[in-house]
Amino acid sequence: MLTHEQIAQFHEDGWLFLPELFAPEEVAVLRREAEAVYKEHRPEVWREKNGAPRTAFAAHTFNEAFRLLGAHPRMIRPVEQIFGEPVYMHQFKINAKSAFTGEVWQWHQDYGTWRRDDGMPEARAMNIAVFLDEVMPINGPLLLVPRSQKEGNLEAGHDLETTSYPLWTLDNDTVTRLVEKGGIVAPTGKPGGMLMFHGNLVHGSAGNITPYPRKIVYLTLNAVSNHIQKPTRPEFIAHQDFTPIQPVEDDALLRYARSSGLAAAAE
Ligand code: SIN
Ligand code: MN
């Protein structure tokens, strides 16, 4: 559970980072499974224009390790605490940001997409990022503009060109104005760290030209009463099952990692 100070910090800055929330064994099984998912040829796996994996959607619906992560109490409980009600999975994706080839995510607010494309009533969905690799200043960390969530949802343009993934993006003047007020931060850390951020927090990331991949799992947990009204995207991108998530046991992922023969692979 979060402390009062952590909740106050989230409301002020729009984000909160909990380093090393998941143990090396837990992360190792997720990393292995992410690599396996990226090799699959299925509509949920999107590739960069050059063919490298960019993101894989909905792995919690077809992969046991990610199913356990998607119902993990270390993520579900803090978000229930902030929203004061049960949550369901609006979106689940594993972003690759592959070594040498991972491309940019332009500046945007996620609620811009959830509102326009999915008909989500309010910005009462939380983004949770779980680091599967070490996130460093050099391998395309997520860049956040602190306090930008206080601006509400901003004008955006639909960028269908820059990358393989369509995105409602902010113009340079808007980003400059917000950065003058809030600056830019890039939370970094070891695999297993967890970052929570507000649906209206402005964020993006640069390309990755290093040999170090930067895989991050993103869960979007939406308050059940705020479920989407007008989905236009496929079900595997914007889920329409609004059933509240029942958290699994805290050690469920660890037990799965051990039973699937991973103990030796984790340091
Ligand atoms: C996103 O904003 O959805 C992804 C950003 C990233 O993984 O860098
Ligand atoms: Mn985003």
PDB file of C-alpha atoms and ligand atoms in Angstrom:
ATOM      1  CA  MET A   1       0.000   0.000   0.000  1.00  0.00           C
ATOM      2  CA  LEU A   2       1.094   3.569  -0.599  1.00  0.00           C
ATOM      3  CA  THR A   3       1.866   6.006   2.208  1.00  0.00           C
ATOM      4  CA  HIS A   4       0.109   9.382   2.536  1.00  0.00           C
ATOM      5  CA  GLU A   5       3.329  11.055   1.348  1.00  0.00           C
ATOM      6  CA  GLN A   6       3.470   8.872  -1.769  1.00  0.00           C
ATOM      7  CA  ILE A   7      -0.168   9.613  -2.601  1.00  0.00           C
ATOM      8  CA  ALA A   8       0.408  13.358  -2.108  1.00  0.00           C
ATOM      9  CA  GLN A   9       3.494  13.190  -4.337  1.00  0.00           C
ATOM     10  CA  PHE A  10       1.530  11.390  -7.047  1.00  0.00           C
ATOM     11  CA  HIS A  11      -1.196  14.051  -7.003  1.00  0.00           C
ATOM     12  CA  GLU A  12       1.372  16.852  -7.143  1.00  0.00           C
ATOM     13  CA  ASP A  13       3.852  15.514  -9.722  1.00  0.00           C
ATOM     14  CA  GLY A  14       1.587  13.127 -11.663  1.00  0.00           C
ATOM     15  CA  TRP A  15       3.961  10.174 -11.252  1.00  0.00           C
ATOM     16  CA  LEU A  16       5.515   7.919  -8.633  1.00  0.00           C
ATOM     17  CA  PHE A  17       8.421   5.479  -8.951  1.00  0.00           C
ATOM     18  CA  LEU A  18       8.843   2.412  -6.749  1.00  0.00           C
ATOM     19  CA  PRO A  19      12.335   0.942  -7.394  1.00  0.00           C
ATOM     20  CA  GLU A  20      12.835  -2.822  -7.500  1.00  0.00           C
ATOM     21  CA  LEU A  21       9.261  -3.706  -6.615  1.00  0.00           C
ATOM     22  CA  PHE A  22       9.641  -7.065  -8.353  1.00  0.00           C
ATOM     23  CA  ALA A  23      12.438  -9.515  -7.499  1.00  0.00           C
ATOM     24  CA  PRO A  24      15.053 -10.658 -10.059  1.00  0.00           C
ATOM     25  CA  GLU A  25      13.422 -14.113 -10.373  1.00  0.00           C
ATOM     26  CA  GLU A  26      10.036 -12.558 -11.095  1.00  0.00           C
ATOM     27  CA  VAL A  27      11.472 -10.222 -13.714  1.00  0.00           C
ATOM     28  CA  ALA A  28      13.564 -12.957 -15.329  1.00  0.00           C
ATOM     29  CA  VAL A  29      10.497 -15.048 -16.160  1.00  0.00           C
ATOM     30  CA  LEU A  30       8.719 -11.997 -17.603  1.00  0.00           C
ATOM     31  CA  ARG A  31      11.756 -11.124 -19.725  1.00  0.00           C
ATOM     32  CA  ARG A  32      11.955 -14.666 -21.088  1.00  0.00           C
ATOM     33  CA  GLU A  33       8.240 -14.720 -21.866  1.00  0.00           C
ATOM     34  CA  ALA A  34       8.375 -11.261 -23.505  1.00  0.00           C
ATOM     35  CA  GLU A  35      11.047 -12.518 -25.907  1.00  0.00           C
ATOM     36  CA  ALA A  36       8.860 -15.526 -26.725  1.00  0.00           C
ATOM     37  CA  VAL A  37       5.815 -13.315 -27.334  1.00  0.00           C
ATOM     38  CA  TYR A  38       7.764 -11.035 -29.704  1.00  0.00           C
ATOM     39  CA  LYS A  39       8.656 -14.091 -31.835  1.00  0.00           C
ATOM     40  CA  GLU A  40       5.000 -14.929 -32.369  1.00  0.00           C
ATOM     41  CA  HIS A  41       3.245 -13.819 -35.528  1.00  0.00           C
ATOM     42  CA  ARG A  42      -0.146 -12.660 -34.363  1.00  0.00           C
ATOM     43  CA  PRO A  43      -2.122  -9.407 -34.671  1.00  0.00           C
ATOM     44  CA  GLU A  44      -1.266  -8.394 -31.097  1.00  0.00           C
ATOM     45  CA  VAL A  45       2.451  -8.053 -31.961  1.00  0.00           C
ATOM     46  CA  TRP A  46       3.268  -4.769 -33.726  1.00  0.00           C
ATOM     47  CA  ARG A  47       6.610  -4.171 -35.397  1.00  0.00           C
ATOM     48  CA  GLU A  48       8.669  -1.088 -36.167  1.00  0.00           C
ATOM     49  CA  LYS A  49       8.815  -0.050 -39.801  1.00  0.00           C
ATOM     50  CA  ASN A  50      12.106  -2.014 -39.981  1.00  0.00           C
ATOM     51  CA  GLY A  51      10.509  -5.202 -38.613  1.00  0.00           C
ATOM     52  CA  ALA A  52      11.880  -5.177 -35.028  1.00  0.00           C
ATOM     53  CA  PRO A  53       9.203  -5.711 -32.373  1.00  0.00           C
ATOM     54  CA  ARG A  54       7.705  -2.431 -31.095  1.00  0.00           C
ATOM     55  CA  THR A  55       4.880  -3.518 -28.811  1.00  0.00           C
ATOM     56  CA  ALA A  56       2.842  -6.613 -27.985  1.00  0.00           C
ATOM     57  CA  PHE A  57      -0.736  -6.166 -26.776  1.00  0.00           C
ATOM     58  CA  ALA A  58      -2.885  -8.250 -24.441  1.00  0.00           C
ATOM     59  CA  ALA A  59      -0.249 -10.826 -23.423  1.00  0.00           C
ATOM     60  CA  HIS A  60      -2.133 -11.182 -20.124  1.00  0.00           C
ATOM     61  CA  THR A  61      -4.857 -12.968 -22.124  1.00  0.00           C
ATOM     62  CA  PHE A  62      -2.621 -15.621 -23.705  1.00  0.00           C
ATOM     63  CA  ASN A  63       0.503 -15.937 -21.516  1.00  0.00           C
ATOM     64  CA  GLU A  64       0.461 -17.277 -17.943  1.00  0.00           C
ATOM     65  CA  ALA A  65       3.337 -15.152 -16.588  1.00  0.00           C
ATOM     66  CA  PHE A  66       1.731 -11.962 -17.888  1.00  0.00           C
ATOM     67  CA  ARG A  67      -1.694 -13.093 -16.638  1.00  0.00           C
ATOM     68  CA  LEU A  68      -0.197 -13.250 -13.140  1.00  0.00           C
ATOM     69  CA  LEU A  69       1.495  -9.871 -13.585  1.00  0.00           C
ATOM     70  CA  GLY A  70      -1.770  -8.307 -14.784  1.00  0.00           C
ATOM     71  CA  ALA A  71      -3.488  -9.308 -11.560  1.00  0.00           C
ATOM     72  CA  HIS A  72      -0.566  -8.639  -9.261  1.00  0.00           C
ATOM     73  CA  PRO A  73      -1.520  -7.088  -5.914  1.00  0.00           C
ATOM     74  CA  ARG A  74       1.636  -4.943  -5.875  1.00  0.00           C
ATOM     75  CA  MET A  75       0.121  -3.030  -8.803  1.00  0.00           C
ATOM     76  CA  ILE A  76      -3.612  -3.444  -8.350  1.00  0.00           C
ATOM     77  CA  ARG A  77      -3.827  -2.448  -4.674  1.00  0.00           C
ATOM     78  CA  PRO A  78      -2.080   0.963  -4.947  1.00  0.00           C
ATOM     79  CA  VAL A  79      -4.278   1.924  -7.909  1.00  0.00           C
ATOM     80  CA  GLU A  80      -7.471   0.835  -6.119  1.00  0.00           C
ATOM     81  CA  GLN A  81      -6.238   2.917  -3.202  1.00  0.00           C
ATOM     82  CA  ILE A  82      -5.881   6.056  -5.355  1.00  0.00           C
ATOM     83  CA  PHE A  83      -9.188   5.638  -7.222  1.00  0.00           C
ATOM     84  CA  GLY A  84     -11.141   4.307  -4.231  1.00  0.00           C
ATOM     85  CA  GLU A  85     -12.798   1.580  -6.301  1.00  0.00           C
ATOM     86  CA  PRO A  86     -12.031  -1.650  -8.196  1.00  0.00           C
ATOM     87  CA  VAL A  87     -10.172  -1.486 -11.505  1.00  0.00           C
ATOM     88  CA  TYR A  88     -10.212  -3.460 -14.762  1.00  0.00           C
ATOM     89  CA  MET A  89      -7.578  -3.823 -17.486  1.00  0.00           C
ATOM     90  CA  HIS A  90      -8.112  -1.231 -20.212  1.00  0.00           C
ATOM     91  CA  GLN A  91      -4.867  -1.999 -22.040  1.00  0.00           C
ATOM     92  CA  PHE A  92      -1.834  -4.245 -21.580  1.00  0.00           C
ATOM     93  CA  LYS A  93       1.300  -3.920 -23.696  1.00  0.00           C
ATOM     94  CA  ILE A  94       4.959  -4.898 -23.650  1.00  0.00           C
ATOM     95  CA  ASN A  95       7.028  -2.198 -25.323  1.00  0.00           C
ATOM     96  CA  ALA A  96      10.311  -3.440 -26.729  1.00  0.00           C
ATOM     97  CA  LYS A  97      12.442  -0.367 -27.527  1.00  0.00           C
ATOM     98  CA  SER A  98      14.793  -2.854 -29.149  1.00  0.00           C
ATOM     99  CA  ALA A  99      18.591  -2.507 -29.130  1.00  0.00           C
ATOM    100  CA  PHE A 100      19.816  -0.291 -31.994  1.00  0.00           C
ATOM    101  CA  THR A 101      16.370  -0.052 -33.625  1.00  0.00           C
ATOM    102  CA  GLY A 102      13.776   1.006 -31.021  1.00  0.00           C
ATOM    103  CA  GLU A 103      11.987   4.090 -32.318  1.00  0.00           C
ATOM    104  CA  VAL A 104      10.650   7.275 -30.756  1.00  0.00           C
ATOM    105  CA  TRP A 105       7.336   7.705 -28.935  1.00  0.00           C
ATOM    106  CA  GLN A 106       6.361  11.306 -29.666  1.00  0.00           C
ATOM    107  CA  TRP A 107       5.164  13.644 -26.881  1.00  0.00           C
ATOM    108  CA  HIS A 108       1.595  12.773 -25.883  1.00  0.00           C
ATOM    109  CA  GLN A 109      -0.944  12.245 -23.131  1.00  0.00           C
ATOM    110  CA  ASP A 110      -2.474   8.768 -23.003  1.00  0.00           C
ATOM    111  CA  TYR A 111      -5.891  10.070 -22.001  1.00  0.00           C
ATOM    112  CA  GLY A 112      -5.925  11.922 -25.341  1.00  0.00           C
ATOM    113  CA  THR A 113      -6.178   8.533 -27.047  1.00  0.00           C
ATOM    114  CA  TRP A 114      -8.455   6.910 -24.484  1.00  0.00           C
ATOM    115  CA  ARG A 115     -10.913   9.827 -24.761  1.00  0.00           C
ATOM    116  CA  ARG A 116     -10.898  10.270 -28.535  1.00  0.00           C
ATOM    117  CA  ASP A 117     -10.515   6.662 -29.683  1.00  0.00           C
ATOM    118  CA  ASP A 118     -12.120   4.672 -26.868  1.00  0.00           C
ATOM    119  CA  GLY A 119     -14.732   7.046 -25.402  1.00  0.00           C
ATOM    120  CA  MET A 120     -13.328   6.955 -21.869  1.00  0.00           C
ATOM    121  CA  PRO A 121     -15.354   9.431 -19.752  1.00  0.00           C
ATOM    122  CA  GLU A 122     -12.614  10.748 -17.439  1.00  0.00           C
ATOM    123  CA  ALA A 123      -8.851  10.493 -16.886  1.00  0.00           C
ATOM    124  CA  ARG A 124      -9.418   7.952 -14.111  1.00  0.00           C
ATOM    125  CA  ALA A 125      -7.178   5.266 -15.576  1.00  0.00           C
ATOM    126  CA  MET A 126      -3.636   4.736 -14.306  1.00  0.00           C
ATOM    127  CA  ASN A 127      -0.588   3.779 -16.296  1.00  0.00           C
ATOM    128  CA  ILE A 128       1.738   1.327 -14.628  1.00  0.00           C
ATOM    129  CA  ALA A 129       5.159   0.677 -16.152  1.00  0.00           C
ATOM    130  CA  VAL A 130       7.186  -2.328 -14.996  1.00  0.00           C
ATOM    131  CA  PHE A 131      10.819  -2.329 -16.115  1.00  0.00           C
ATOM    132  CA  LEU A 132      11.885  -5.694 -17.589  1.00  0.00           C
ATOM    133  CA  ASP A 133      15.379  -4.462 -18.506  1.00  0.00           C
ATOM    134  CA  GLU A 134      17.514  -1.865 -16.804  1.00  0.00           C
ATOM    135  CA  VAL A 135      16.286   1.568 -17.856  1.00  0.00           C
ATOM    136  CA  MET A 136      19.257   3.871 -18.287  1.00  0.00           C
ATOM    137  CA  PRO A 137      19.654   7.500 -19.360  1.00  0.00           C
ATOM    138  CA  ILE A 138      21.062   6.190 -22.658  1.00  0.00           C
ATOM    139  CA  ASN A 139      18.609   3.509 -23.839  1.00  0.00           C
ATOM    140  CA  GLY A 140      15.474   5.549 -24.470  1.00  0.00           C
ATOM    141  CA  PRO A 141      14.012   5.999 -20.980  1.00  0.00           C
ATOM    142  CA  LEU A 142      10.484   7.293 -20.647  1.00  0.00           C
ATOM    143  CA  LEU A 143      10.594  11.114 -20.369  1.00  0.00           C
ATOM    144  CA  LEU A 144       7.912  12.715 -18.173  1.00  0.00           C
ATOM    145  CA  VAL A 145       6.878  16.359 -17.769  1.00  0.00           C
ATOM    146  CA  PRO A 146       6.070  16.642 -14.048  1.00  0.00           C
ATOM    147  CA  ARG A 147       2.808  18.391 -13.100  1.00  0.00           C
ATOM    148  CA  SER A 148       1.607  18.512 -16.720  1.00  0.00           C
ATOM    149  CA  GLN A 149      -1.409  16.391 -15.706  1.00  0.00           C
ATOM    150  CA  LYS A 150      -2.803  19.533 -14.085  1.00  0.00           C
ATOM    151  CA  GLU A 151      -3.394  21.070 -17.539  1.00  0.00           C
ATOM    152  CA  GLY A 152      -6.172  18.574 -18.274  1.00  0.00           C
ATOM    153  CA  ASN A 153      -6.450  17.051 -21.717  1.00  0.00           C
ATOM    154  CA  LEU A 154      -4.784  19.180 -24.384  1.00  0.00           C
ATOM    155  CA  GLU A 155      -5.303  19.754 -28.106  1.00  0.00           C
ATOM    156  CA  ALA A 156      -3.510  17.083 -30.108  1.00  0.00           C
ATOM    157  CA  GLY A 157      -2.937  16.064 -33.709  1.00  0.00           C
ATOM    158  CA  HIS A 158      -3.268  12.498 -35.002  1.00  0.00           C
ATOM    159  CA  ASP A 159       0.205  11.439 -36.181  1.00  0.00           C
ATOM    160  CA  LEU A 160      -0.078   8.484 -38.542  1.00  0.00           C
ATOM    161  CA  GLU A 161       3.314   8.947 -40.179  1.00  0.00           C
ATOM    162  CA  THR A 162       6.221   9.095 -37.734  1.00  0.00           C
ATOM    163  CA  THR A 163       6.171   5.508 -36.515  1.00  0.00           C
ATOM    164  CA  SER A 164       4.186   2.337 -37.155  1.00  0.00           C
ATOM    165  CA  TYR A 165       1.871   3.271 -34.271  1.00  0.00           C
ATOM    166  CA  PRO A 166      -0.800   6.028 -34.649  1.00  0.00           C
ATOM    167  CA  LEU A 167      -0.690   8.522 -31.791  1.00  0.00           C
ATOM    168  CA  TRP A 168      -2.423  11.755 -30.732  1.00  0.00           C
ATOM    169  CA  THR A 169       0.643  13.972 -30.290  1.00  0.00           C
ATOM    170  CA  LEU A 170       1.283  17.450 -28.843  1.00  0.00           C
ATOM    171  CA  ASP A 171       2.907  20.281 -30.779  1.00  0.00           C
ATOM    172  CA  ASN A 172       6.332  21.694 -29.891  1.00  0.00           C
ATOM    173  CA  ASP A 173       4.976  24.999 -28.510  1.00  0.00           C
ATOM    174  CA  THR A 174       2.729  23.195 -26.048  1.00  0.00           C
ATOM    175  CA  VAL A 175       5.535  20.895 -24.896  1.00  0.00           C
ATOM    176  CA  THR A 176       7.913  23.871 -24.517  1.00  0.00           C
ATOM    177  CA  ARG A 177       5.388  25.757 -22.385  1.00  0.00           C
ATOM    178  CA  LEU A 178       4.806  22.771 -20.093  1.00  0.00           C
ATOM    179  CA  VAL A 179       8.509  21.954 -19.794  1.00  0.00           C
ATOM    180  CA  GLU A 180       9.253  25.564 -18.788  1.00  0.00           C
ATOM    181  CA  LYS A 181       6.940  24.996 -15.819  1.00  0.00           C
ATOM    182  CA  GLY A 182       7.682  21.397 -14.856  1.00  0.00           C
ATOM    183  CA  GLY A 183      10.988  20.368 -16.440  1.00  0.00           C
ATOM    184  CA  ILE A 184      11.593  16.834 -17.711  1.00  0.00           C
ATOM    185  CA  VAL A 185      12.449  13.760 -15.645  1.00  0.00           C
ATOM    186  CA  ALA A 186      13.566  10.325 -16.808  1.00  0.00           C
ATOM    187  CA  PRO A 187      13.043   7.691 -14.084  1.00  0.00           C
ATOM    188  CA  THR A 188      15.753   5.071 -14.454  1.00  0.00           C
ATOM    189  CA  GLY A 189      16.575   1.933 -12.534  1.00  0.00           C
ATOM    190  CA  LYS A 190      17.075  -1.782 -12.354  1.00  0.00           C
ATOM    191  CA  PRO A 191      14.659  -4.335 -13.783  1.00  0.00           C
ATOM    192  CA  GLY A 192      11.675  -4.766 -11.485  1.00  0.00           C
ATOM    193  CA  GLY A 193      11.081  -1.054 -10.865  1.00  0.00           C
ATOM    194  CA  MET A 194       7.521   0.186 -11.197  1.00  0.00           C
ATOM    195  CA  LEU A 195       6.398   3.604 -12.342  1.00  0.00           C
ATOM    196  CA  MET A 196       2.828   4.872 -11.989  1.00  0.00           C
ATOM    197  CA  PHE A 197       1.702   7.906 -13.966  1.00  0.00           C
ATOM    198  CA  HIS A 198      -1.457   9.927 -14.537  1.00  0.00           C
ATOM    199  CA  GLY A 199      -3.405   9.588 -17.797  1.00  0.00           C
ATOM    200  CA  ASN A 200      -2.899  13.290 -18.563  1.00  0.00           C
ATOM    201  CA  LEU A 201       0.840  13.336 -17.770  1.00  0.00           C
ATOM    202  CA  VAL A 202       2.776  14.431 -20.876  1.00  0.00           C
ATOM    203  CA  HIS A 203       5.412  11.857 -21.828  1.00  0.00           C
ATOM    204  CA  GLY A 204       7.427  10.383 -24.681  1.00  0.00           C
ATOM    205  CA  SER A 205      10.747   8.686 -25.366  1.00  0.00           C
ATOM    206  CA  ALA A 206      13.607   8.936 -27.839  1.00  0.00           C
ATOM    207  CA  GLY A 207      14.926   6.137 -30.028  1.00  0.00           C
ATOM    208  CA  ASN A 208      17.348   3.514 -28.744  1.00  0.00           C
ATOM    209  CA  ILE A 209      20.669   3.396 -30.615  1.00  0.00           C
ATOM    210  CA  THR A 210      22.465   1.432 -27.860  1.00  0.00           C
ATOM    211  CA  PRO A 211      23.059  -2.342 -27.667  1.00  0.00           C
ATOM    212  CA  TYR A 212      20.825  -2.411 -24.557  1.00  0.00           C
ATOM    213  CA  PRO A 213      17.144  -3.270 -25.086  1.00  0.00           C
ATOM    214  CA  ARG A 214      14.633  -1.427 -22.895  1.00  0.00           C
ATOM    215  CA  LYS A 215      11.574  -3.595 -22.442  1.00  0.00           C
ATOM    216  CA  ILE A 216       8.770  -2.166 -20.301  1.00  0.00           C
ATOM    217  CA  VAL A 217       5.345  -3.686 -19.586  1.00  0.00           C
ATOM    218  CA  TYR A 218       2.546  -1.114 -19.431  1.00  0.00           C
ATOM    219  CA  LEU A 219      -0.741  -1.846 -17.743  1.00  0.00           C
ATOM    220  CA  THR A 220      -3.554   0.654 -17.955  1.00  0.00           C
ATOM    221  CA  LEU A 221      -5.896   0.083 -15.051  1.00  0.00           C
ATOM    222  CA  ASN A 222      -9.213   1.889 -15.391  1.00  0.00           C
ATOM    223  CA  ALA A 223     -11.687   2.555 -12.558  1.00  0.00           C
ATOM    224  CA  VAL A 224     -14.629   0.225 -13.260  1.00  0.00           C
ATOM    225  CA  SER A 225     -17.165   3.108 -13.091  1.00  0.00           C
ATOM    226  CA  ASN A 226     -15.124   4.916 -15.785  1.00  0.00           C
ATOM    227  CA  HIS A 227     -15.322   2.083 -18.336  1.00  0.00           C
ATOM    228  CA  ILE A 228     -15.100   3.049 -22.000  1.00  0.00           C
ATOM    229  CA  GLN A 229     -18.275   3.991 -23.907  1.00  0.00           C
ATOM    230  CA  LYS A 230     -17.329   4.169 -27.593  1.00  0.00           C
ATOM    231  CA  PRO A 231     -14.547   1.762 -28.527  1.00  0.00           C
ATOM    232  CA  THR A 232     -13.197   2.144 -32.051  1.00  0.00           C
ATOM    233  CA  ARG A 233     -10.005   0.118 -31.634  1.00  0.00           C
ATOM    234  CA  PRO A 234      -9.746  -3.692 -31.636  1.00  0.00           C
ATOM    235  CA  GLU A 235     -10.640  -5.470 -28.399  1.00  0.00           C
ATOM    236  CA  PHE A 236      -7.011  -6.561 -27.919  1.00  0.00           C
ATOM    237  CA  ILE A 237      -5.948  -2.866 -27.768  1.00  0.00           C
ATOM    238  CA  ALA A 238      -8.854  -1.373 -25.780  1.00  0.00           C
ATOM    239  CA  HIS A 239     -10.492  -4.119 -23.756  1.00  0.00           C
ATOM    240  CA  GLN A 240     -14.228  -4.338 -23.320  1.00  0.00           C
ATOM    241  CA  ASP A 241     -14.275  -6.757 -20.403  1.00  0.00           C
ATOM    242  CA  PHE A 242     -14.965  -4.454 -17.469  1.00  0.00           C
ATOM    243  CA  THR A 243     -14.833  -7.186 -14.798  1.00  0.00           C
ATOM    244  CA  PRO A 244     -12.963  -5.976 -11.689  1.00  0.00           C
ATOM    245  CA  ILE A 245      -9.531  -7.569 -11.376  1.00  0.00           C
ATOM    246  CA  GLN A 246      -9.259 -10.054  -8.514  1.00  0.00           C
ATOM    247  CA  PRO A 247      -5.634  -9.878  -7.376  1.00  0.00           C
ATOM    248  CA  VAL A 248      -3.643 -13.108  -7.185  1.00  0.00           C
ATOM    249  CA  GLU A 249      -1.461 -14.026  -4.206  1.00  0.00           C
ATOM    250  CA  ASP A 250       1.638 -11.871  -3.738  1.00  0.00           C
ATOM    251  CA  ASP A 251       3.944 -14.833  -4.396  1.00  0.00           C
ATOM    252  CA  ALA A 252       2.034 -16.217  -7.400  1.00  0.00           C
ATOM    253  CA  LEU A 253       4.507 -14.909  -9.990  1.00  0.00           C
ATOM    254  CA  LEU A 254       7.489 -16.108  -7.964  1.00  0.00           C
ATOM    255  CA  ARG A 255       5.984 -19.582  -7.646  1.00  0.00           C
ATOM    256  CA  TYR A 256       5.300 -19.635 -11.376  1.00  0.00           C
ATOM    257  CA  ALA A 257       8.901 -18.596 -12.113  1.00  0.00           C
ATOM    258  CA  ARG A 258      10.228 -21.423  -9.921  1.00  0.00           C
ATOM    259  CA  SER A 259       7.860 -24.028 -11.319  1.00  0.00           C
ATOM    260  CA  SER A 260       8.786 -23.108 -14.882  1.00  0.00           C
ATOM    261  CA  GLY A 261      12.444 -23.838 -14.263  1.00  0.00           C
ATOM    262  CA  LEU A 262      13.746 -20.329 -14.027  1.00  0.00           C
ATOM    263  CA  ALA A 263      15.584 -20.343 -10.713  1.00  0.00           C
ATOM    264  CA  ALA A 264      18.929 -21.022 -12.348  1.00  0.00           C
ATOM    265  CA  ALA A 265      18.554 -18.240 -14.902  1.00  0.00           C
ATOM    266  CA  ALA A 266      18.091 -15.425 -12.382  1.00  0.00           C
ATOM    267  CA  GLU A 267      21.138 -14.089 -10.601  1.00  0.00           C
TER     268      GLU A 267
HETATM  269  C1  SIN B   1       3.846   4.966 -24.402  1.00  0.00           C
HETATM  270  O1  SIN B   1       3.810   6.137 -24.174  1.00  0.00           O
HETATM  271  O2  SIN B   1       2.808   4.291 -24.500  1.00  0.00           O
HETATM  272  C2  SIN B   1       5.132   4.238 -24.547  1.00  0.00           C
HETATM  273  C3  SIN B   1       6.325   5.032 -24.348  1.00  0.00           C
HETATM  274  C4  SIN B   1       7.561   4.214 -24.260  1.00  0.00           C
HETATM  275  O3  SIN B   1       7.515   2.988 -24.063  1.00  0.00           O
HETATM  276  O4  SIN B   1       8.618   4.798 -24.383  1.00  0.00           O
HETATM  277 MN    MN B   2       1.849   6.794 -23.624  1.00  0.00          MN
END
